[in-house]
């Protein structure tokens, strides 16, 4: 296992394209801002959690930093209601419940469990259309738990030297594509 913790937010990014994590780290370290409407909307969706303005209830944790020792993951939760045990990951608009969304809430779930909280329910919330999607807890969905653990293993073992992007759709939708030497849109 890697000594450096993996960021919870990177789980979804890695599934899209491992190289995007490199570009995100450049943004963080070098203040390079490459964002399209999806990234801007995502940032906007988390602002209430990040600044703890989503709720004034004392039983609601918002935007707190968490760490999961078992999987060596670090990040923040969106919203956790200690009283009801409901953990919610907010997204600007959910058209499809992607594995990466589920893996992010799994990481938050495992972190909260290790911290001693009782988590009764996992939810994804689509802000634009006010829809809630219930996610089975990892122990209730062995297939997704295995996929979650496999992604973490792949992330820990990832090497740029061995990577070749072959999904043209991902490159066509990637904001970093013009900067990326791994793009399958580039002529060889």
PDB file of N, CA, C and O in Angstrom, residues 71-138:
ATOM      1  N   UNK A  71      -8.131   1.700   4.268  1.00  0.00           N
ATOM      2  CA  UNK A  71      -7.870   1.868   2.837  1.00  0.00           C
ATOM      3  C   UNK A  71      -6.900   3.014   2.542  1.00  0.00           C
ATOM      4  O   UNK A  71      -6.614   3.283   1.379  1.00  0.00           O
ATOM      5  N   UNK A  72      -6.407   3.691   3.581  1.00  0.00           N
ATOM      6  CA  UNK A  72      -5.468   4.797   3.437  1.00  0.00           C
ATOM      7  C   UNK A  72      -6.035   5.891   2.517  1.00  0.00           C
ATOM      8  O   UNK A  72      -5.415   6.300   1.543  1.00  0.00           O
ATOM      9  N   UNK A  73      -7.235   6.349   2.871  1.00  0.00           N
ATOM     10  CA  UNK A  73      -7.941   7.370   2.100  1.00  0.00           C
ATOM     11  C   UNK A  73      -8.172   8.605   2.973  1.00  0.00           C
ATOM     12  O   UNK A  73      -8.444   8.484   4.166  1.00  0.00           O
ATOM     13  N   UNK A  74      -8.094   9.761   2.340  1.00  0.00           N
ATOM     14  CA  UNK A  74      -8.299  11.012   3.061  1.00  0.00           C
ATOM     15  C   UNK A  74      -9.202  11.923   2.229  1.00  0.00           C
ATOM     16  O   UNK A  74      -9.181  11.871   1.001  1.00  0.00           O
ATOM     17  N   UNK A  75     -10.018  12.690   2.904  1.00  0.00           N
ATOM     18  CA  UNK A  75     -10.892  13.614   2.179  1.00  0.00           C
ATOM     19  C   UNK A  75     -11.861  14.292   3.113  1.00  0.00           C
ATOM     20  O   UNK A  75     -11.593  14.441   4.310  1.00  0.00           O
ATOM     21  N   UNK A  76     -12.976  14.704   2.545  1.00  0.00           N
ATOM     22  CA  UNK A  76     -14.024  15.368   3.319  1.00  0.00           C
ATOM     23  C   UNK A  76     -15.356  14.696   3.036  1.00  0.00           C
ATOM     24  O   UNK A  76     -15.578  14.173   1.953  1.00  0.00           O
ATOM     25  N   UNK A  77     -16.210  14.748   4.032  1.00  0.00           N
ATOM     26  CA  UNK A  77     -17.583  14.299   3.807  1.00  0.00           C
ATOM     27  C   UNK A  77     -18.397  15.520   3.388  1.00  0.00           C
ATOM     28  O   UNK A  77     -18.012  16.653   3.668  1.00  0.00           O
ATOM     29  N   UNK A  78     -19.502  15.279   2.718  1.00  0.00           N
ATOM     30  CA  UNK A  78     -20.409  16.379   2.401  1.00  0.00           C
ATOM     31  C   UNK A  78     -21.298  16.645   3.610  1.00  0.00           C
ATOM     32  O   UNK A  78     -21.131  17.635   4.290  1.00  0.00           O
ATOM     33  N   UNK A  79     -22.226  15.732   3.865  1.00  0.00           N
ATOM     34  CA  UNK A  79     -23.190  15.929   4.950  1.00  0.00           C
ATOM     35  C   UNK A  79     -23.430  14.601   5.665  1.00  0.00           C
ATOM     36  O   UNK A  79     -23.732  13.598   5.018  1.00  0.00           O
ATOM     37  N   UNK A  80     -23.304  14.610   6.985  1.00  0.00           N
ATOM     38  CA  UNK A  80     -23.636  13.432   7.785  1.00  0.00           C
ATOM     39  C   UNK A  80     -24.486  13.873   8.963  1.00  0.00           C
ATOM     40  O   UNK A  80     -24.064  14.707   9.772  1.00  0.00           O
ATOM     41  N   UNK A  81     -25.672  13.309   9.037  1.00  0.00           N
ATOM     42  CA  UNK A  81     -26.572  13.586  10.155  1.00  0.00           C
ATOM     43  C   UNK A  81     -26.328  12.525  11.220  1.00  0.00           C
ATOM     44  O   UNK A  81     -26.702  11.359  11.048  1.00  0.00           O
ATOM     45  N   UNK A  82     -25.677  12.922  12.307  1.00  0.00           N
ATOM     46  CA  UNK A  82     -25.342  11.980  13.382  1.00  0.00           C
ATOM     47  C   UNK A  82     -26.588  11.377  14.011  1.00  0.00           C
ATOM     48  O   UNK A  82     -26.572  10.221  14.431  1.00  0.00           O
ATOM     49  N   UNK A  83     -27.652  12.148  14.082  1.00  0.00           N
ATOM     50  CA  UNK A  83     -28.881  11.691  14.728  1.00  0.00           C
ATOM     51  C   UNK A  83     -29.558  10.569  13.933  1.00  0.00           C
ATOM     52  O   UNK A  83     -29.932   9.533  14.479  1.00  0.00           O
ATOM     53  N   UNK A  84     -29.707  10.756  12.629  1.00  0.00           N
ATOM     54  CA  UNK A  84     -30.375   9.744  11.791  1.00  0.00           C
ATOM     55  C   UNK A  84     -29.396   8.720  11.233  1.00  0.00           C
ATOM     56  O   UNK A  84     -29.796   7.654  10.780  1.00  0.00           O
ATOM     57  N   UNK A  85     -28.105   9.055  11.223  1.00  0.00           N
ATOM     58  CA  UNK A  85     -27.099   8.162  10.653  1.00  0.00           C
ATOM     59  C   UNK A  85     -27.073   8.186   9.130  1.00  0.00           C
ATOM     60  O   UNK A  85     -26.557   7.267   8.508  1.00  0.00           O
ATOM     61  N   UNK A  86     -27.591   9.257   8.526  1.00  0.00           N
ATOM     62  CA  UNK A  86     -27.638   9.355   7.062  1.00  0.00           C
ATOM     63  C   UNK A  86     -26.428  10.144   6.558  1.00  0.00           C
ATOM     64  O   UNK A  86     -26.209  11.292   6.959  1.00  0.00           O
ATOM     65  N   UNK A  87     -25.670   9.506   5.679  1.00  0.00           N
ATOM     66  CA  UNK A  87     -24.517  10.122   5.022  1.00  0.00           C
ATOM     67  C   UNK A  87     -24.923  10.469   3.600  1.00  0.00           C
ATOM     68  O   UNK A  87     -25.407   9.616   2.861  1.00  0.00           O
ATOM     69  N   UNK A  88     -24.715  11.729   3.201  1.00  0.00           N
ATOM     70  CA  UNK A  88     -25.135  12.195   1.883  1.00  0.00           C
ATOM     71  C   UNK A  88     -23.959  12.802   1.133  1.00  0.00           C
ATOM     72  O   UNK A  88     -23.250  13.662   1.658  1.00  0.00           O
ATOM     73  N   UNK A  89     -23.769  12.340  -0.084  1.00  0.00           N
ATOM     74  CA  UNK A  89     -22.804  12.933  -1.021  1.00  0.00           C
ATOM     75  C   UNK A  89     -23.614  13.730  -2.024  1.00  0.00           C
ATOM     76  O   UNK A  89     -24.486  13.193  -2.707  1.00  0.00           O
ATOM     77  N   UNK A  90     -23.344  15.032  -2.091  1.00  0.00           N
ATOM     78  CA  UNK A  90     -24.102  15.921  -2.964  1.00  0.00           C
ATOM     79  C   UNK A  90     -23.387  16.089  -4.302  1.00  0.00           C
ATOM     80  O   UNK A  90     -22.177  16.268  -4.345  1.00  0.00           O
ATOM     81  N   UNK A  91     -24.161  16.036  -5.364  1.00  0.00           N
ATOM     82  CA  UNK A  91     -23.670  16.274  -6.719  1.00  0.00           C
ATOM     83  C   UNK A  91     -24.563  17.320  -7.368  1.00  0.00           C
ATOM     84  O   UNK A  91     -25.750  17.412  -7.047  1.00  0.00           O
ATOM     85  N   UNK A  92     -24.004  18.079  -8.271  1.00  0.00           N
ATOM     86  CA  UNK A  92     -24.779  19.119  -8.942  1.00  0.00           C
ATOM     87  C   UNK A  92     -25.949  18.506  -9.698  1.00  0.00           C
ATOM     88  O   UNK A  92     -27.088  18.924  -9.545  1.00  0.00           O
ATOM     89  N   UNK A  93     -25.668  17.511 -10.542  1.00  0.00           N
ATOM     90  CA  UNK A  93     -26.735  16.835 -11.302  1.00  0.00           C
ATOM     91  C   UNK A  93     -26.302  15.400 -11.545  1.00  0.00           C
ATOM     92  O   UNK A  93     -25.246  15.163 -12.116  1.00  0.00           O
ATOM     93  N   UNK A  94     -27.117  14.484 -11.117  1.00  0.00           N
ATOM     94  CA  UNK A  94     -26.843  13.061 -11.344  1.00  0.00           C
ATOM     95  C   UNK A  94     -27.762  12.585 -12.460  1.00  0.00           C
ATOM     96  O   UNK A  94     -28.980  12.572 -12.307  1.00  0.00           O
ATOM     97  N   UNK A  95     -27.144  12.220 -13.580  1.00  0.00           N
ATOM     98  CA  UNK A  95     -27.893  11.607 -14.682  1.00  0.00           C
ATOM     99  C   UNK A  95     -27.762  10.089 -14.594  1.00  0.00           C
ATOM    100  O   UNK A  95     -28.676   9.366 -14.919  1.00  0.00           O
ATOM    101  N   UNK A  96     -26.590   9.657 -14.154  1.00  0.00           N
ATOM    102  CA  UNK A  96     -26.281   8.241 -13.986  1.00  0.00           C
ATOM    103  C   UNK A  96     -25.524   8.089 -12.680  1.00  0.00           C
ATOM    104  O   UNK A  96     -24.656   8.909 -12.376  1.00  0.00           O
ATOM    105  N   UNK A  97     -25.838   7.061 -11.912  1.00  0.00           N
ATOM    106  CA  UNK A  97     -25.074   6.791 -10.688  1.00  0.00           C
ATOM    107  C   UNK A  97     -23.834   5.990 -11.106  1.00  0.00           C
ATOM    108  O   UNK A  97     -23.895   4.793 -11.340  1.00  0.00           O
ATOM    109  N   UNK A  98     -22.736   6.717 -11.229  1.00  0.00           N
ATOM    110  CA  UNK A  98     -21.475   6.092 -11.636  1.00  0.00           C
ATOM    111  C   UNK A  98     -20.810   5.396 -10.456  1.00  0.00           C
ATOM    112  O   UNK A  98     -20.995   5.793  -9.303  1.00  0.00           O
ATOM    113  N   UNK A  99     -20.007   4.372 -10.765  1.00  0.00           N
ATOM    114  CA  UNK A  99     -19.270   3.661  -9.719  1.00  0.00           C
ATOM    115  C   UNK A  99     -18.434   4.628  -8.880  1.00  0.00           C
ATOM    116  O   UNK A  99     -18.353   4.486  -7.664  1.00  0.00           O
ATOM    117  N   UNK A 100     -17.821   5.605  -9.517  1.00  0.00           N
ATOM    118  CA  UNK A 100     -16.989   6.560  -8.796  1.00  0.00           C
ATOM    119  C   UNK A 100     -17.751   7.311  -7.716  1.00  0.00           C
ATOM    120  O   UNK A 100     -17.207   7.595  -6.646  1.00  0.00           O
ATOM    121  N   UNK A 101     -19.017   7.625  -7.972  1.00  0.00           N
ATOM    122  CA  UNK A 101     -19.847   8.283  -6.954  1.00  0.00           C
ATOM    123  C   UNK A 101     -20.034   7.355  -5.759  1.00  0.00           C
ATOM    124  O   UNK A 101     -19.944   7.780  -4.609  1.00  0.00           O
ATOM    125  N   UNK A 102     -20.306   6.098  -6.053  1.00  0.00           N
ATOM    126  CA  UNK A 102     -20.516   5.100  -4.994  1.00  0.00           C
ATOM    127  C   UNK A 102     -19.221   4.917  -4.201  1.00  0.00           C
ATOM    128  O   UNK A 102     -19.239   4.868  -2.966  1.00  0.00           O
ATOM    129  N   UNK A 103     -18.085   4.859  -4.895  1.00  0.00           N
ATOM    130  CA  UNK A 103     -16.814   4.654  -4.208  1.00  0.00           C
ATOM    131  C   UNK A 103     -16.476   5.832  -3.306  1.00  0.00           C
ATOM    132  O   UNK A 103     -15.908   5.645  -2.224  1.00  0.00           O
ATOM    133  N   UNK A 104     -16.829   7.042  -3.715  1.00  0.00           N
ATOM    134  CA  UNK A 104     -16.586   8.207  -2.869  1.00  0.00           C
ATOM    135  C   UNK A 104     -17.377   8.105  -1.562  1.00  0.00           C
ATOM    136  O   UNK A 104     -16.842   8.361  -0.484  1.00  0.00           O
ATOM    137  N   UNK A 105     -18.627   7.710  -1.661  1.00  0.00           N
ATOM    138  CA  UNK A 105     -19.439   7.623  -0.438  1.00  0.00           C
ATOM    139  C   UNK A 105     -19.021   6.411   0.406  1.00  0.00           C
ATOM    140  O   UNK A 105     -19.080   6.459   1.628  1.00  0.00           O
ATOM    141  N   UNK A 106     -18.530   5.347  -0.242  1.00  0.00           N
ATOM    142  CA  UNK A 106     -17.978   4.226   0.516  1.00  0.00           C
ATOM    143  C   UNK A 106     -16.774   4.696   1.343  1.00  0.00           C
ATOM    144  O   UNK A 106     -16.633   4.337   2.515  1.00  0.00           O
ATOM    145  N   UNK A 107     -15.894   5.463   0.740  1.00  0.00           N
ATOM    146  CA  UNK A 107     -14.711   5.959   1.449  1.00  0.00           C
ATOM    147  C   UNK A 107     -15.124   6.814   2.645  1.00  0.00           C
ATOM    148  O   UNK A 107     -14.554   6.688   3.736  1.00  0.00           O
ATOM    149  N   UNK A 108     -16.117   7.665   2.452  1.00  0.00           N
ATOM    150  CA  UNK A 108     -16.626   8.485   3.551  1.00  0.00           C
ATOM    151  C   UNK A 108     -17.235   7.596   4.636  1.00  0.00           C
ATOM    152  O   UNK A 108     -17.026   7.814   5.837  1.00  0.00           O
ATOM    153  N   UNK A 109     -17.982   6.596   4.208  1.00  0.00           N
ATOM    154  CA  UNK A 109     -18.628   5.643   5.124  1.00  0.00           C
ATOM    155  C   UNK A 109     -17.584   4.944   5.999  1.00  0.00           C
ATOM    156  O   UNK A 109     -17.692   4.934   7.232  1.00  0.00           O
ATOM    157  N   UNK A 110     -16.564   4.363   5.362  1.00  0.00           N
ATOM    158  CA  UNK A 110     -15.543   3.648   6.121  1.00  0.00           C
ATOM    159  C   UNK A 110     -14.804   4.589   7.073  1.00  0.00           C
ATOM    160  O   UNK A 110     -14.458   4.208   8.197  1.00  0.00           O
ATOM    161  N   UNK A 111     -14.571   5.818   6.647  1.00  0.00           N
ATOM    162  CA  UNK A 111     -13.913   6.803   7.506  1.00  0.00           C
ATOM    163  C   UNK A 111     -14.751   7.091   8.745  1.00  0.00           C
ATOM    164  O   UNK A 111     -14.236   7.099   9.867  1.00  0.00           O
ATOM    165  N   UNK A 112     -16.040   7.339   8.542  1.00  0.00           N
ATOM    166  CA  UNK A 112     -16.920   7.638   9.676  1.00  0.00           C
ATOM    167  C   UNK A 112     -17.045   6.448  10.625  1.00  0.00           C
ATOM    168  O   UNK A 112     -17.057   6.616  11.850  1.00  0.00           O
ATOM    169  N   UNK A 113     -17.116   5.243  10.075  1.00  0.00           N
ATOM    170  CA  UNK A 113     -17.187   4.032  10.907  1.00  0.00           C
ATOM    171  C   UNK A 113     -15.940   3.941  11.792  1.00  0.00           C
ATOM    172  O   UNK A 113     -16.031   3.678  12.993  1.00  0.00           O
ATOM    173  N   UNK A 114     -14.770   4.159  11.181  1.00  0.00           N
ATOM    174  CA  UNK A 114     -13.522   4.111  11.959  1.00  0.00           C
ATOM    175  C   UNK A 114     -13.486   5.188  13.040  1.00  0.00           C
ATOM    176  O   UNK A 114     -12.846   5.011  14.077  1.00  0.00           O
ATOM    177  N   UNK A 115     -14.174   6.305  12.800  1.00  0.00           N
ATOM    178  CA  UNK A 115     -14.216   7.393  13.772  1.00  0.00           C
ATOM    179  C   UNK A 115     -15.238   7.127  14.879  1.00  0.00           C
ATOM    180  O   UNK A 115     -15.370   7.914  15.803  1.00  0.00           O
ATOM    181  N   UNK A 116     -15.975   6.007  14.759  1.00  0.00           N
ATOM    182  CA  UNK A 116     -16.914   5.624  15.805  1.00  0.00           C
ATOM    183  C   UNK A 116     -18.360   6.028  15.564  1.00  0.00           C
ATOM    184  O   UNK A 116     -19.210   5.830  16.433  1.00  0.00           O
ATOM    185  N   UNK A 117     -18.654   6.562  14.394  1.00  0.00           N
ATOM    186  CA  UNK A 117     -20.033   6.942  14.086  1.00  0.00           C
ATOM    187  C   UNK A 117     -20.821   5.744  13.586  1.00  0.00           C
ATOM    188  O   UNK A 117     -20.265   4.820  12.994  1.00  0.00           O
ATOM    189  N   UNK A 118     -22.106   5.766  13.808  1.00  0.00           N
ATOM    190  CA  UNK A 118     -23.021   4.741  13.289  1.00  0.00           C
ATOM    191  C   UNK A 118     -23.681   5.305  12.041  1.00  0.00           C
ATOM    192  O   UNK A 118     -24.424   6.280  12.107  1.00  0.00           O
ATOM    193  N   UNK A 119     -23.369   4.698  10.904  1.00  0.00           N
ATOM    194  CA  UNK A 119     -23.921   5.146   9.624  1.00  0.00           C
ATOM    195  C   UNK A 119     -25.007   4.152   9.217  1.00  0.00           C
ATOM    196  O   UNK A 119     -24.734   2.974   9.003  1.00  0.00           O
ATOM    197  N   UNK A 120     -26.236   4.636   9.126  1.00  0.00           N
ATOM    198  CA  UNK A 120     -27.380   3.775   8.816  1.00  0.00           C
ATOM    199  C   UNK A 120     -27.754   3.759   7.345  1.00  0.00           C
ATOM    200  O   UNK A 120     -28.311   2.781   6.868  1.00  0.00           O
ATOM    201  N   UNK A 121     -27.467   4.856   6.656  1.00  0.00           N
ATOM    202  CA  UNK A 121     -27.914   4.960   5.266  1.00  0.00           C
ATOM    203  C   UNK A 121     -26.952   5.822   4.467  1.00  0.00           C
ATOM    204  O   UNK A 121     -26.421   6.810   4.964  1.00  0.00           O
ATOM    205  N   UNK A 122     -26.758   5.419   3.202  1.00  0.00           N
ATOM    206  CA  UNK A 122     -25.919   6.169   2.272  1.00  0.00           C
ATOM    207  C   UNK A 122     -26.800   6.727   1.165  1.00  0.00           C
ATOM    208  O   UNK A 122     -27.622   5.991   0.597  1.00  0.00           O
ATOM    209  N   UNK A 123     -26.593   8.013   0.841  1.00  0.00           N
ATOM    210  CA  UNK A 123     -27.407   8.641  -0.194  1.00  0.00           C
ATOM    211  C   UNK A 123     -26.542   9.511  -1.098  1.00  0.00           C
ATOM    212  O   UNK A 123     -25.613  10.167  -0.644  1.00  0.00           O
ATOM    213  N   UNK A 124     -26.924   9.529  -2.366  1.00  0.00           N
ATOM    214  CA  UNK A 124     -26.407  10.508  -3.311  1.00  0.00           C
ATOM    215  C   UNK A 124     -27.545  11.473  -3.564  1.00  0.00           C
ATOM    216  O   UNK A 124     -28.691  11.055  -3.737  1.00  0.00           O
ATOM    217  N   UNK A 125     -27.224  12.765  -3.584  1.00  0.00           N
ATOM    218  CA  UNK A 125     -28.259  13.771  -3.779  1.00  0.00           C
ATOM    219  C   UNK A 125     -27.937  14.603  -5.012  1.00  0.00           C
ATOM    220  O   UNK A 125     -26.850  15.173  -5.123  1.00  0.00           O
ATOM    221  N   UNK A 126     -28.867  14.663  -5.935  1.00  0.00           N
ATOM    222  CA  UNK A 126     -28.747  15.460  -7.150  1.00  0.00           C
ATOM    223  C   UNK A 126     -29.434  16.797  -6.908  1.00  0.00           C
ATOM    224  O   UNK A 126     -30.663  16.872  -6.816  1.00  0.00           O
ATOM    225  N   UNK A 127     -28.646  17.853  -6.810  1.00  0.00           N
ATOM    226  CA  UNK A 127     -29.170  19.157  -6.432  1.00  0.00           C
ATOM    227  C   UNK A 127     -30.088  19.771  -7.486  1.00  0.00           C
ATOM    228  O   UNK A 127     -31.116  20.349  -7.144  1.00  0.00           O
ATOM    229  N   UNK A 128     -29.713  19.660  -8.759  1.00  0.00           N
ATOM    230  CA  UNK A 128     -30.492  20.322  -9.808  1.00  0.00           C
ATOM    231  C   UNK A 128     -31.926  19.837  -9.907  1.00  0.00           C
ATOM    232  O   UNK A 128     -32.833  20.613 -10.182  1.00  0.00           O
ATOM    233  N   UNK A 129     -32.118  18.539  -9.699  1.00  0.00           N
ATOM    234  CA  UNK A 129     -33.472  17.999  -9.834  1.00  0.00           C
ATOM    235  C   UNK A 129     -34.045  17.474  -8.517  1.00  0.00           C
ATOM    236  O   UNK A 129     -35.090  16.838  -8.496  1.00  0.00           O
ATOM    237  N   UNK A 130     -33.332  17.739  -7.411  1.00  0.00           N
ATOM    238  CA  UNK A 130     -33.807  17.383  -6.081  1.00  0.00           C
ATOM    239  C   UNK A 130     -34.134  15.892  -5.956  1.00  0.00           C
ATOM    240  O   UNK A 130     -35.122  15.512  -5.335  1.00  0.00           O
ATOM    241  N   UNK A 131     -33.271  15.061  -6.521  1.00  0.00           N
ATOM    242  CA  UNK A 131     -33.479  13.606  -6.445  1.00  0.00           C
ATOM    243  C   UNK A 131     -32.450  12.991  -5.505  1.00  0.00           C
ATOM    244  O   UNK A 131     -31.296  13.410  -5.458  1.00  0.00           O
ATOM    245  N   UNK A 132     -32.908  11.988  -4.790  1.00  0.00           N
ATOM    246  CA  UNK A 132     -32.052  11.251  -3.876  1.00  0.00           C
ATOM    247  C   UNK A 132     -31.951   9.810  -4.353  1.00  0.00           C
ATOM    248  O   UNK A 132     -32.953   9.192  -4.722  1.00  0.00           O
ATOM    249  N   UNK A 133     -30.719   9.287  -4.335  1.00  0.00           N
ATOM    250  CA  UNK A 133     -30.468   7.908  -4.740  1.00  0.00           C
ATOM    251  C   UNK A 133     -29.860   7.176  -3.549  1.00  0.00           C
ATOM    252  O   UNK A 133     -28.804   7.571  -3.048  1.00  0.00           O
ATOM    253  N   UNK A 134     -30.539   6.135  -3.095  1.00  0.00           N
ATOM    254  CA  UNK A 134     -30.018   5.343  -1.990  1.00  0.00           C
ATOM    255  C   UNK A 134     -28.938   4.410  -2.517  1.00  0.00           C
ATOM    256  O   UNK A 134     -29.090   3.789  -3.567  1.00  0.00           O
ATOM    257  N   UNK A 135     -27.842   4.334  -1.778  1.00  0.00           N
ATOM    258  CA  UNK A 135     -26.732   3.452  -2.129  1.00  0.00           C
ATOM    259  C   UNK A 135     -26.651   2.383  -1.052  1.00  0.00           C
ATOM    260  O   UNK A 135     -26.676   2.694   0.143  1.00  0.00           O
ATOM    261  N   UNK A 136     -26.574   1.133  -1.475  1.00  0.00           N
ATOM    262  CA  UNK A 136     -26.411   0.050  -0.506  1.00  0.00           C
ATOM    263  C   UNK A 136     -25.071   0.199   0.208  1.00  0.00           C
ATOM    264  O   UNK A 136     -24.070   0.591  -0.402  1.00  0.00           O
ATOM    265  N   UNK A 137     -25.055  -0.123   1.490  1.00  0.00           N
ATOM    266  CA  UNK A 137     -23.802  -0.088   2.230  1.00  0.00           C
ATOM    267  C   UNK A 137     -22.888  -1.181   1.676  1.00  0.00           C
ATOM    268  O   UNK A 137     -23.355  -2.176   1.115  1.00  0.00           O
ATOM    269  N   UNK A 138     -21.569  -1.006   1.812  1.00  0.00           N
ATOM    270  CA  UNK A 138     -20.630  -1.973   1.224  1.00  0.00           C
ATOM    271  C   UNK A 138     -20.891  -3.419   1.630  1.00  0.00           C
ATOM    272  O   UNK A 138     -20.801  -4.328   0.800  1.00  0.00           O
TER     273      UNK A 138
END
